[in-house]
Amino acid sequence: MVVAGASMAGLRAAEQLRAAGWTGAITLVGEEPHMPYNRPPLSKEVLAGKAAFESLAFRPRASVADVEWRLGTRVVASRLAERTVDLDDGSRLSYDALVVATGMRPRRLSCPGPLAGRHTVRTLADARGLRAELTRPGARVVVVGAGFIGCEVAATAVGLGVAEVTVVDPLPLPMVGPLGELLGHALLRRHEERGVRFALGAGVAGFEGEDRVTGVVLADGTVLPADVVVESVGSLANTEWLDGNGLDLTDGVLTDEQLRVGGRPEVVAVGDVARFPNARYDGVPRRVEHWSIPTDTAKHAAKVLTGAGPAPFAPLPTFWSDQHDFRLQSFGAPALGRDDVRVLDGDPAADVLVGYHHHGRLVGVVALGGPATVSAAARHRAALLQQPALTA
Amino acid sequence: MKVVVDMNKCQDHGQCVFAAPDVFRLDENGRLAYVSDPDDALVDEVEEAADVCPLQAIRIEG
Ligand SMILES: Cc1cc2nc3c(=O)[nH]c(=O)nc-3n(C[C@H](O)[C@H](O)[C@H](O)COP(=O)(O)OP(=O)(O)OC[C@H]3O[C@@H](n4cnc5c(N)ncnc54)[C@H](O)[C@@H]3O)c2cc1C
């Protein structure tokens, strides 16, 4: 068994294979030099200087004590028909089963300007480098992208005492794509009250500066002075090593409803990189970049590889995001119910619980606020689990 | 089996409650409460709860 990618999804795949009864050898190949670690704290506690790296490492289950870790090693090519993968150290591994778990990398802005002073947040090294720059006195920070990670980084920077933090996005509201206008407005107000500035409605056209960035030029001509820029404009799937196998690699690796790749019973994909249909919804394959997905996919894929033949994969997506002193907690698929968004409880100006509906049917619930509201959202989880498939 | 939750780390996500409802629960204020010496028959549930804790705050001993 070869697992390509040794982060959360790769680790969980190995553990779940053991739990499903796979006793054969397992090799995990991972580009990063570290054992698998937890990424969410990178934009929160690690950036804030509140968590040391040692506290981020996952504690592997005892069942994977005998797996072989090939860390600091990349998979560079694969021949699925021959069941082999090539590594950047020149070696070739053959396998009986292959798990694709190579995840994502940050998308970069391609507009003109210097590179120095521009950061992304995906790895431990990224978070360390950005923290060093944010903590320089008087730093002016521009965050490009008002999504998940952009909003978290902006909140953390304000918490660190950075006086000037501006979030730029061509869209009119933060996180409006996945969450819609109601929560977009609520988030905008909360961030502004806590000192984050926004430049919304115009994207980035370029960067100013000679050796290092000094300003961000927007599409409408505005120039925002900047010492540090954070690019959080989405991600790209790490699938180049699968080229040449006739696979659909547009936006991740396409799988069937059992997470199998290319119609092969011995190849599965797990985690952020997998684009899978969810039997709970409409059958359209999607990637889901949420923390719960590596574990959910690994559990299902392990059963598929060990021949347990489970029912089609139908996870209930869930994500959270911690920003300033509040949390967003989501269950289900709010993006599929954006046309019909209703307050279920509370008040958008304070703590609020919001329901997302598709043709009158509840498909997602999102809480914004403190622990009691988040806990109230959890009470809708059972209802979401019981909903029939959208195609039914 | 002994379950230890590092309450300094716990941020009341409640994911453990879904994985092992016999061992973990959230009180009416949304704060975590748990049974520290659950029946050994619940070990699979508790292992799953430890996996899904976003803070990796749950440890199983013995
Ligand atoms: C900063 C940040 C904050 C987040 N916060 C939250 C949050 O608050 N809530 C939430 O729900 N989710 C959050 N997430 C999302 C969550 O962390 C991801 O969904 C999860 O990490 C995905 O795990 P993965 O193993 O699929 O992919 P990855 O973590 O991307 O792992 C893929 C691994 O494969 C390696 N790799 C890539 N190509 C190769 C190759 N060719 N050969 C060998 N190895 C390779 C990579 O180096 C990497 O280690 C956050 C993510 C980030 C980056």
Coordinates of C-alpha atoms and ligand atoms in Angstrom, one line a residue:
Chain A
M1 CA 0.0 0.0 0.0
V2 CA 1.4 3.4 -1.0
V3 CA -0.1 6.6 0.4
A4 CA 0.9 9.7 -1.6
G5 CA 0.8 12.8 0.7
A6 CA 1.7 12.5 4.4
S7 CA -0.6 15.1 6.0
M8 CA -3.9 14.7 7.8
A9 CA -5.6 12.7 5.0
G10 CA -2.6 10.4 4.5
L11 CA -2.3 9.7 8.2
R12 CA -6.0 9.0 8.7
A13 CA -6.0 6.8 5.6
A14 CA -3.2 4.6 7.1
E15 CA -5.0 4.4 10.5
Q16 CA -8.4 3.6 8.9
L17 CA -6.8 0.9 6.7
R18 CA -5.5 -0.8 9.8
A19 CA -8.9 -0.4 11.5
A20 CA -10.5 -2.0 8.4
G21 CA -8.2 -5.0 8.7
W22 CA -5.4 -4.2 6.2
T23 CA -2.3 -6.0 7.7
G24 CA 0.1 -5.5 4.7
A25 CA 2.9 -3.0 4.5
I26 CA 2.0 0.7 4.2
T27 CA 4.4 3.4 2.9
L28 CA 3.5 7.1 3.3
V29 CA 5.4 9.5 1.0
G30 CA 5.3 13.2 2.0
E31 CA 7.0 16.2 0.6
E32 CA 7.1 18.1 3.9
P33 CA 9.9 17.2 6.3
H34 CA 7.4 17.0 9.3
M35 CA 5.2 14.3 10.6
P36 CA 1.6 15.2 10.0
Y37 CA 0.4 18.2 11.8
N38 CA -2.8 20.2 12.2
R39 CA -3.2 23.1 9.8
P40 CA -6.1 25.2 11.3
P41 CA -4.0 26.7 14.1
L42 CA -1.6 28.1 11.5
S43 CA -3.8 31.0 10.7
K44 CA -4.9 31.4 14.4
E45 CA -2.9 30.2 17.4
V46 CA 0.4 29.7 15.6
L47 CA 0.3 33.1 13.9
A48 CA -0.7 34.6 17.2
G49 CA 2.2 33.0 18.9
K50 CA 0.0 31.0 21.3
A51 CA 0.8 27.5 20.1
A52 CA 4.2 25.8 19.7
F53 CA 4.8 23.4 16.8
E54 CA 5.0 20.4 19.1
S55 CA 1.4 20.9 20.1
L56 CA 0.3 20.7 16.4
A57 CA 1.6 17.3 15.6
F58 CA -1.1 14.6 15.3
R59 CA -0.8 11.7 17.7
P60 CA -0.9 8.7 15.4
R61 CA -2.9 5.7 16.5
A62 CA -0.7 2.8 17.8
S63 CA -1.9 0.7 14.9
V64 CA 0.3 2.6 12.5
A65 CA 3.5 2.2 14.5
D66 CA 4.9 -0.1 11.8
V67 CA 4.3 2.1 8.7
E68 CA 7.2 3.4 6.7
W69 CA 7.4 7.2 6.5
R70 CA 9.3 8.6 3.5
L71 CA 9.3 12.3 4.5
G72 CA 10.9 15.1 2.6
T73 CA 10.2 13.1 -0.5
R74 CA 7.9 13.9 -3.5
V75 CA 6.0 11.6 -5.7
V76 CA 6.9 12.9 -9.2
A77 CA 5.1 10.5 -11.5
S78 CA 2.8 7.5 -11.6
R79 CA 1.8 4.7 -14.0
L80 CA -1.5 3.4 -12.7
A81 CA -1.7 0.7 -15.3
E82 CA 1.6 -0.8 -14.0
R83 CA 0.8 0.1 -10.4
T84 CA 4.0 2.1 -9.8
V85 CA 4.9 5.6 -8.6
D86 CA 8.2 7.4 -9.0
L87 CA 9.8 9.5 -6.2
D88 CA 12.1 12.5 -6.5
D89 CA 15.0 10.5 -5.0
G90 CA 15.0 8.3 -8.1
S91 CA 13.2 5.3 -6.5
R92 CA 10.1 3.5 -7.9
L93 CA 7.5 2.0 -5.6
S94 CA 5.1 -0.6 -6.7
Y95 CA 1.8 -1.1 -4.9
D96 CA -1.3 -3.2 -4.6
A97 CA -3.4 -0.2 -3.6
L98 CA -2.7 3.5 -3.9
V99 CA -4.2 6.4 -1.8
V100 CA -4.1 9.8 -3.4
A101 CA -3.8 12.3 -0.5
T102 CA -1.6 15.2 -1.9
G103 CA -3.9 18.0 -0.9
M104 CA -3.7 21.6 -2.1
R105 CA -1.2 24.5 -2.4
P106 CA -2.1 28.2 -2.3
R107 CA -3.0 29.9 -5.6
R108 CA -0.7 32.9 -6.2
L109 CA -1.6 36.2 -7.8
S110 CA 0.1 36.5 -11.2
C111 CA -0.1 40.3 -11.5
P112 CA 3.1 42.3 -11.9
G113 CA 5.3 43.4 -9.0
P114 CA 8.0 42.3 -6.5
L115 CA 7.6 39.0 -4.7
A116 CA 9.4 39.9 -1.4
G117 CA 6.9 40.7 1.4
R118 CA 4.1 38.6 -0.1
H119 CA 3.0 35.6 1.9
T120 CA 0.6 32.6 1.8
V121 CA -0.5 30.4 4.7
R122 CA -0.6 26.7 4.2
T123 CA 2.5 25.2 5.9
L124 CA 4.2 25.6 9.2
A125 CA 7.1 27.4 7.4
D126 CA 4.6 29.8 5.9
A127 CA 3.0 30.7 9.3
R128 CA 6.4 31.2 10.9
G129 CA 7.6 33.5 8.2
L130 CA 4.4 35.6 8.2
R131 CA 4.5 35.9 12.0
A132 CA 8.0 37.3 11.9
E133 CA 6.9 40.0 9.6
L134 CA 3.6 40.8 11.3
T135 CA 5.3 41.4 14.6
R136 CA 7.6 44.1 13.1
P137 CA 6.6 47.4 14.7
G138 CA 4.4 49.6 12.5
A139 CA 3.8 47.0 9.8
R140 CA 0.9 47.8 7.4
V141 CA -0.8 44.6 6.3
V142 CA -2.9 44.0 3.2
V143 CA -4.8 40.7 3.1
V144 CA -5.9 39.8 -0.4
G145 CA -9.0 37.6 -0.3
A146 CA -11.9 37.9 2.1
G147 CA -12.5 34.1 2.4
F148 CA -12.0 31.8 5.3
I149 CA -8.2 32.1 5.7
G150 CA -8.1 35.8 4.7
C151 CA -10.6 36.7 7.5
E152 CA -8.8 34.6 10.0
V153 CA -5.4 36.1 9.2
A154 CA -6.8 39.6 9.4
A155 CA -8.4 38.9 12.8
T156 CA -5.2 37.4 14.2
A157 CA -3.2 40.3 12.9
V158 CA -5.5 42.8 14.7
G159 CA -5.2 40.6 17.8
L160 CA -1.4 40.9 17.6
G161 CA -1.7 44.7 17.7
V162 CA -1.1 45.4 14.0
A163 CA -2.6 48.9 13.6
E164 CA -3.3 48.8 9.9
V165 CA -5.0 45.7 8.5
T166 CA -6.9 45.9 5.2
V167 CA -8.8 43.1 3.5
V168 CA -9.2 43.4 -0.3
D169 CA -11.7 41.4 -2.4
P170 CA -13.4 42.0 -5.7
L171 CA -16.6 40.7 -4.1
P172 CA -18.8 43.1 -2.0
L173 CA -18.7 41.2 1.3
P174 CA -16.5 38.8 3.2
M175 CA -17.2 35.0 2.7
V176 CA -20.2 35.9 0.6
G177 CA -19.5 33.0 -1.8
P178 CA -20.1 30.2 0.6
L179 CA -22.3 32.0 3.2
G180 CA -24.4 34.6 1.3
E181 CA -25.2 38.2 2.1
L182 CA -26.9 37.9 5.5
L183 CA -23.8 36.5 7.2
G184 CA -21.5 38.5 4.9
H185 CA -22.9 41.7 6.3
A186 CA -22.8 40.4 9.9
L187 CA -19.1 39.4 9.4
L188 CA -18.2 42.7 7.8
R189 CA -19.7 44.7 10.7
R190 CA -18.0 42.5 13.3
H191 CA -14.6 42.8 11.7
E192 CA -14.9 46.5 11.2
E193 CA -15.9 47.0 14.9
R194 CA -12.7 45.2 15.9
G195 CA -10.4 47.3 13.7
V196 CA -10.1 45.5 10.3
R197 CA -10.5 47.7 7.3
F198 CA -12.0 46.5 4.0
A199 CA -11.5 47.5 0.4
L200 CA -14.2 45.6 -1.3
G201 CA -15.5 45.5 -4.9
A202 CA -12.1 45.9 -6.6
G203 CA -9.5 43.2 -7.1
V204 CA -5.7 43.6 -7.2
A205 CA -4.1 44.8 -10.4
G206 CA -0.5 44.8 -9.3
F207 CA 2.1 45.5 -6.6
E208 CA 4.3 48.5 -6.1
G209 CA 7.9 48.4 -4.9
E210 CA 11.4 47.8 -6.1
D211 CA 12.9 44.9 -4.2
R212 CA 10.0 44.4 -1.9
V213 CA 6.4 45.2 -1.9
T214 CA 5.4 48.7 -0.7
G215 CA 1.9 49.0 -2.0
V216 CA -1.1 47.1 -3.5
V217 CA -2.7 48.6 -6.6
L218 CA -6.4 47.9 -7.0
A219 CA -8.3 47.5 -10.3
D220 CA -10.0 50.9 -9.7
G221 CA -6.6 52.6 -9.4
T222 CA -6.5 52.9 -5.6
V223 CA -3.1 52.2 -4.0
L224 CA -3.0 50.8 -0.5
P225 CA 0.4 51.2 1.2
A226 CA 1.6 47.8 2.4
D227 CA 4.7 46.4 4.1
V228 CA 3.3 42.9 4.3
V229 CA 0.8 41.2 1.8
V230 CA -1.0 38.0 2.5
E231 CA -2.4 36.2 -0.6
S232 CA -5.4 34.1 0.4
V233 CA -7.0 33.7 -3.0
G234 CA -7.9 30.0 -3.1
S235 CA -5.9 26.9 -3.8
L236 CA -4.7 24.5 -6.5
A237 CA -4.7 20.7 -6.3
N238 CA -1.4 18.9 -6.2
T239 CA -2.2 16.4 -9.0
E240 CA 0.6 16.9 -11.5
W241 CA 2.2 13.6 -10.5
L242 CA -1.0 11.9 -11.8
D243 CA -0.7 13.4 -15.3
G244 CA -0.5 10.9 -18.2
N245 CA -3.0 8.4 -16.7
G246 CA -6.0 9.6 -18.6
L247 CA -7.7 10.9 -15.4
D248 CA -10.0 13.9 -15.0
L249 CA -7.7 16.3 -13.0
T250 CA -9.7 19.5 -13.4
D251 CA -9.9 20.9 -9.9
G252 CA -8.6 17.9 -7.9
V253 CA -8.9 14.3 -8.8
L254 CA -12.3 13.1 -9.9
T255 CA -13.6 10.1 -8.0
D256 CA -16.8 7.9 -8.3
E257 CA -19.3 7.7 -5.4
Q258 CA -17.0 5.2 -3.7
L259 CA -13.9 7.6 -3.9
R260 CA -12.3 5.4 -6.5
V261 CA -10.1 7.0 -9.1
G262 CA -10.2 6.3 -12.9
G263 CA -12.5 3.4 -12.4
R264 CA -9.8 1.4 -10.7
P265 CA -10.7 -0.6 -7.6
E266 CA -7.2 -0.2 -6.1
V267 CA -6.9 3.6 -6.3
V268 CA -8.8 6.0 -4.1
A269 CA -8.5 9.7 -3.3
V270 CA -9.0 11.3 0.2
G271 CA -8.9 14.8 1.7
D272 CA -8.9 18.2 0.1
V273 CA -7.7 16.8 -3.3
A274 CA -10.6 14.5 -3.9
R275 CA -13.5 15.7 -6.1
F276 CA -16.4 13.4 -5.2
P277 CA -20.1 13.2 -5.6
N278 CA -22.0 13.3 -2.3
A279 CA -25.0 11.0 -2.3
R280 CA -26.6 13.3 0.3
Y281 CA -26.9 16.1 -2.2
D282 CA -27.2 16.4 -6.0
G283 CA -24.6 14.0 -7.4
V284 CA -22.3 16.8 -8.7
P285 CA -18.7 16.0 -7.8
R286 CA -17.1 18.7 -5.6
R287 CA -13.9 19.2 -3.6
V288 CA -14.5 20.0 0.1
E289 CA -11.7 21.9 1.8
H290 CA -12.8 21.3 5.4
W291 CA -11.0 19.7 8.3
S292 CA -13.6 16.9 8.8
I293 CA -13.2 15.6 5.2
P294 CA -9.8 13.9 5.5
T295 CA -11.2 11.7 8.3
D296 CA -14.5 11.1 6.6
T297 CA -13.0 10.2 3.3
A298 CA -10.2 8.1 4.8
K299 CA -12.8 6.0 6.7
H300 CA -14.9 5.3 3.6
A301 CA -11.9 4.7 1.3
A302 CA -10.3 2.2 3.7
K303 CA -13.6 0.2 3.6
V304 CA -13.6 0.3 -0.2
L305 CA -10.0 -0.9 -0.5
T306 CA -10.5 -3.7 1.9
G307 CA -13.6 -4.9 0.0
A308 CA -16.2 -4.0 2.6
G309 CA -18.3 -2.5 -0.2
P310 CA -20.0 0.3 1.7
A311 CA -23.0 2.3 0.6
P312 CA -22.2 5.4 -1.6
F313 CA -20.2 8.1 0.3
A314 CA -22.6 10.6 1.8
P315 CA -20.8 12.7 4.5
L316 CA -22.4 15.7 6.3
P317 CA -19.9 18.5 5.7
T318 CA -18.9 20.6 8.7
F319 CA -16.5 23.5 9.2
W320 CA -15.7 26.1 11.8
S321 CA -13.7 29.3 11.7
D322 CA -12.4 31.3 14.6
Q323 CA -12.1 35.0 14.1
H324 CA -11.5 37.6 16.9
D325 CA -13.7 36.5 19.8
F326 CA -16.4 34.7 17.7
R327 CA -16.8 31.4 15.9
L328 CA -18.5 30.4 12.7
Q329 CA -19.8 26.8 12.8
S330 CA -21.4 25.2 9.8
F331 CA -23.2 21.9 9.3
G332 CA -24.4 20.7 5.9
A333 CA -24.0 22.5 2.6
P334 CA -25.0 26.2 3.0
A335 CA -23.7 27.0 -0.5
L336 CA -26.4 24.8 -2.0
G337 CA -29.1 26.8 -0.2
R338 CA -28.0 30.4 -0.8
D339 CA -31.2 31.4 -2.6
D340 CA -33.3 30.9 0.5
V341 CA -31.5 32.0 3.7
R342 CA -33.5 32.5 6.9
V343 CA -32.6 33.5 10.5
L344 CA -33.5 30.4 12.6
D345 CA -32.7 32.0 15.9
G346 CA -31.1 35.2 17.4
D347 CA -30.2 38.4 15.6
P348 CA -27.5 39.1 12.9
A349 CA -26.4 42.1 15.0
A350 CA -25.6 39.7 17.9
D351 CA -25.4 35.9 18.0
V352 CA -27.3 34.3 15.2
L353 CA -28.3 30.9 13.8
V354 CA -29.0 30.8 10.0
G355 CA -30.7 28.2 7.9
Y356 CA -30.0 27.6 4.2
H357 CA -32.8 26.0 2.1
H358 CA -33.1 24.4 -1.3
H359 CA -36.7 24.2 -2.6
G360 CA -37.9 24.6 1.0
R361 CA -35.7 21.9 2.3
L362 CA -33.1 22.7 5.0
V363 CA -29.6 21.9 3.6
G364 CA -27.3 23.8 5.8
V365 CA -27.1 25.6 9.2
V366 CA -24.5 28.1 10.2
A367 CA -24.0 29.7 13.7
L368 CA -22.1 32.9 14.2
G369 CA -21.3 33.8 17.8
G370 CA -20.4 32.3 21.1
P371 CA -20.5 28.8 22.5
A372 CA -24.2 28.7 23.2
T373 CA -25.1 29.6 19.6
V374 CA -22.6 27.1 18.2
S375 CA -24.1 24.4 20.4
A376 CA -27.6 25.4 19.2
A377 CA -26.4 24.8 15.6
A378 CA -25.4 21.3 16.6
R379 CA -29.0 20.6 17.6
H380 CA -30.0 21.0 13.9
R381 CA -27.3 18.5 12.8
A382 CA -29.7 15.5 13.4
A383 CA -32.3 17.1 11.2
L384 CA -29.8 17.7 8.4
L385 CA -28.6 14.0 8.7
Q386 CA -32.2 12.8 8.3
Q387 CA -33.0 14.9 5.2
P388 CA -33.5 12.7 2.0
A389 CA -31.0 13.2 -0.8
L390 CA -31.6 16.4 -2.9
T391 CA -32.1 14.2 -5.9
A392 CA -34.8 12.1 -4.1
Chain B
M1 CA -10.0 2.8 29.8
K2 CA -9.3 6.2 31.0
V3 CA -10.1 9.3 29.0
V4 CA -8.2 12.6 29.6
V5 CA -9.3 15.8 28.0
D6 CA -6.8 18.7 28.2
M7 CA -9.3 21.4 29.2
N8 CA -6.8 24.1 28.6
K9 CA -6.9 23.1 24.9
C10 CA -10.6 22.2 24.6
Q11 CA -12.5 24.9 22.7
D12 CA -15.9 23.3 22.9
H13 CA -16.3 22.3 19.3
G14 CA -18.4 19.3 20.3
Q15 CA -17.2 17.0 17.5
C16 CA -16.4 14.4 20.2
V17 CA -20.1 14.5 21.2
F18 CA -21.2 13.3 17.8
A19 CA -18.6 10.6 17.7
A20 CA -19.1 9.3 21.2
P21 CA -22.4 10.6 22.7
D22 CA -22.1 8.1 25.6
V23 CA -18.9 9.7 26.8
F24 CA -19.0 13.4 25.8
R25 CA -21.7 16.0 26.0
L26 CA -22.1 19.8 25.8
D27 CA -23.9 21.5 28.7
E28 CA -26.5 24.2 28.2
N29 CA -23.8 26.9 28.0
G30 CA -22.1 24.9 25.2
R31 CA -19.2 23.7 27.5
L32 CA -17.8 20.2 27.3
A33 CA -18.5 17.6 30.0
Y34 CA -17.3 14.0 29.8
V35 CA -17.0 10.6 31.5
S36 CA -13.4 9.9 32.4
D37 CA -13.7 6.1 33.0
P38 CA -16.1 4.8 30.3
D39 CA -16.7 1.2 29.6
D40 CA -13.9 -0.5 27.5
A41 CA -16.6 -1.5 25.0
L42 CA -16.7 2.1 23.9
V43 CA -13.1 2.2 22.8
D44 CA -13.8 2.6 19.1
E45 CA -16.2 5.5 19.7
V46 CA -13.6 7.2 21.9
E47 CA -10.8 6.7 19.4
E48 CA -13.0 8.3 16.8
A49 CA -13.8 11.2 19.2
A50 CA -10.0 11.7 19.7
D51 CA -9.5 11.8 15.9
V52 CA -12.2 14.4 15.3
C53 CA -11.2 16.8 18.1
P54 CA -9.9 19.8 16.2
L55 CA -7.6 20.7 19.1
Q56 CA -6.3 17.1 19.6
A57 CA -7.2 17.5 23.2
I58 CA -8.5 14.0 23.9
R59 CA -6.2 11.2 25.1
I60 CA -6.9 7.6 25.8
E61 CA -4.9 5.9 28.6
G62 CA -4.8 2.2 29.6
Ligands
LIG1 C1 -4.2 27.9 7.4 C2 -5.4 26.9 7.3 C3 -6.4 27.0 8.3 C4 -7.5 26.2 8.2 N1 -8.5 26.3 9.1 C5 -9.6 25.5 9.1 C6 -10.7 25.7 10.0 O1 -10.6 26.5 10.9 N2 -11.7 24.9 9.9 C7 -11.8 23.9 8.9 O2 -12.8 23.2 8.9 N3 -10.8 23.7 8.1 C8 -9.7 24.5 8.1 N4 -8.6 24.3 7.2 C9 -8.7 23.2 6.2 C10 -8.0 21.9 6.6 O3 -6.9 22.1 7.3 C11 -7.7 21.0 5.4 O4 -9.0 20.6 4.9 C12 -6.9 19.8 5.7 O5 -5.6 20.2 6.1 C13 -6.7 18.9 4.4 O6 -5.8 17.9 4.7 P1 -5.2 17.0 3.5 O7 -4.3 16.0 4.1 O8 -6.3 16.6 2.5 O9 -4.3 18.0 2.6 P2 -3.0 18.8 3.0 O10 -3.0 19.2 4.4 O11 -2.8 19.8 1.9 O12 -1.8 17.7 2.8 C14 -1.3 17.3 1.6 C15 0.1 16.8 1.9 O13 0.7 16.2 0.7 C16 2.0 16.7 0.4 N5 2.2 16.6 -1.0 C17 1.7 17.3 -2.0 N6 2.2 16.9 -3.2 C18 3.0 15.9 -2.9 C19 3.7 14.9 -3.8 N7 3.7 15.0 -5.1 N8 4.4 14.0 -3.2 C20 4.4 13.8 -1.8 N9 3.7 14.7 -1.0 C21 3.0 15.6 -1.5 C22 1.9 18.1 0.9 O14 3.2 18.6 1.2 C23 1.1 18.0 2.2 O15 1.8 17.7 3.3 C24 -7.5 25.1 7.2 C25 -6.5 25.0 6.3 C26 -5.4 25.9 6.3 C27 -4.3 25.8 5.3

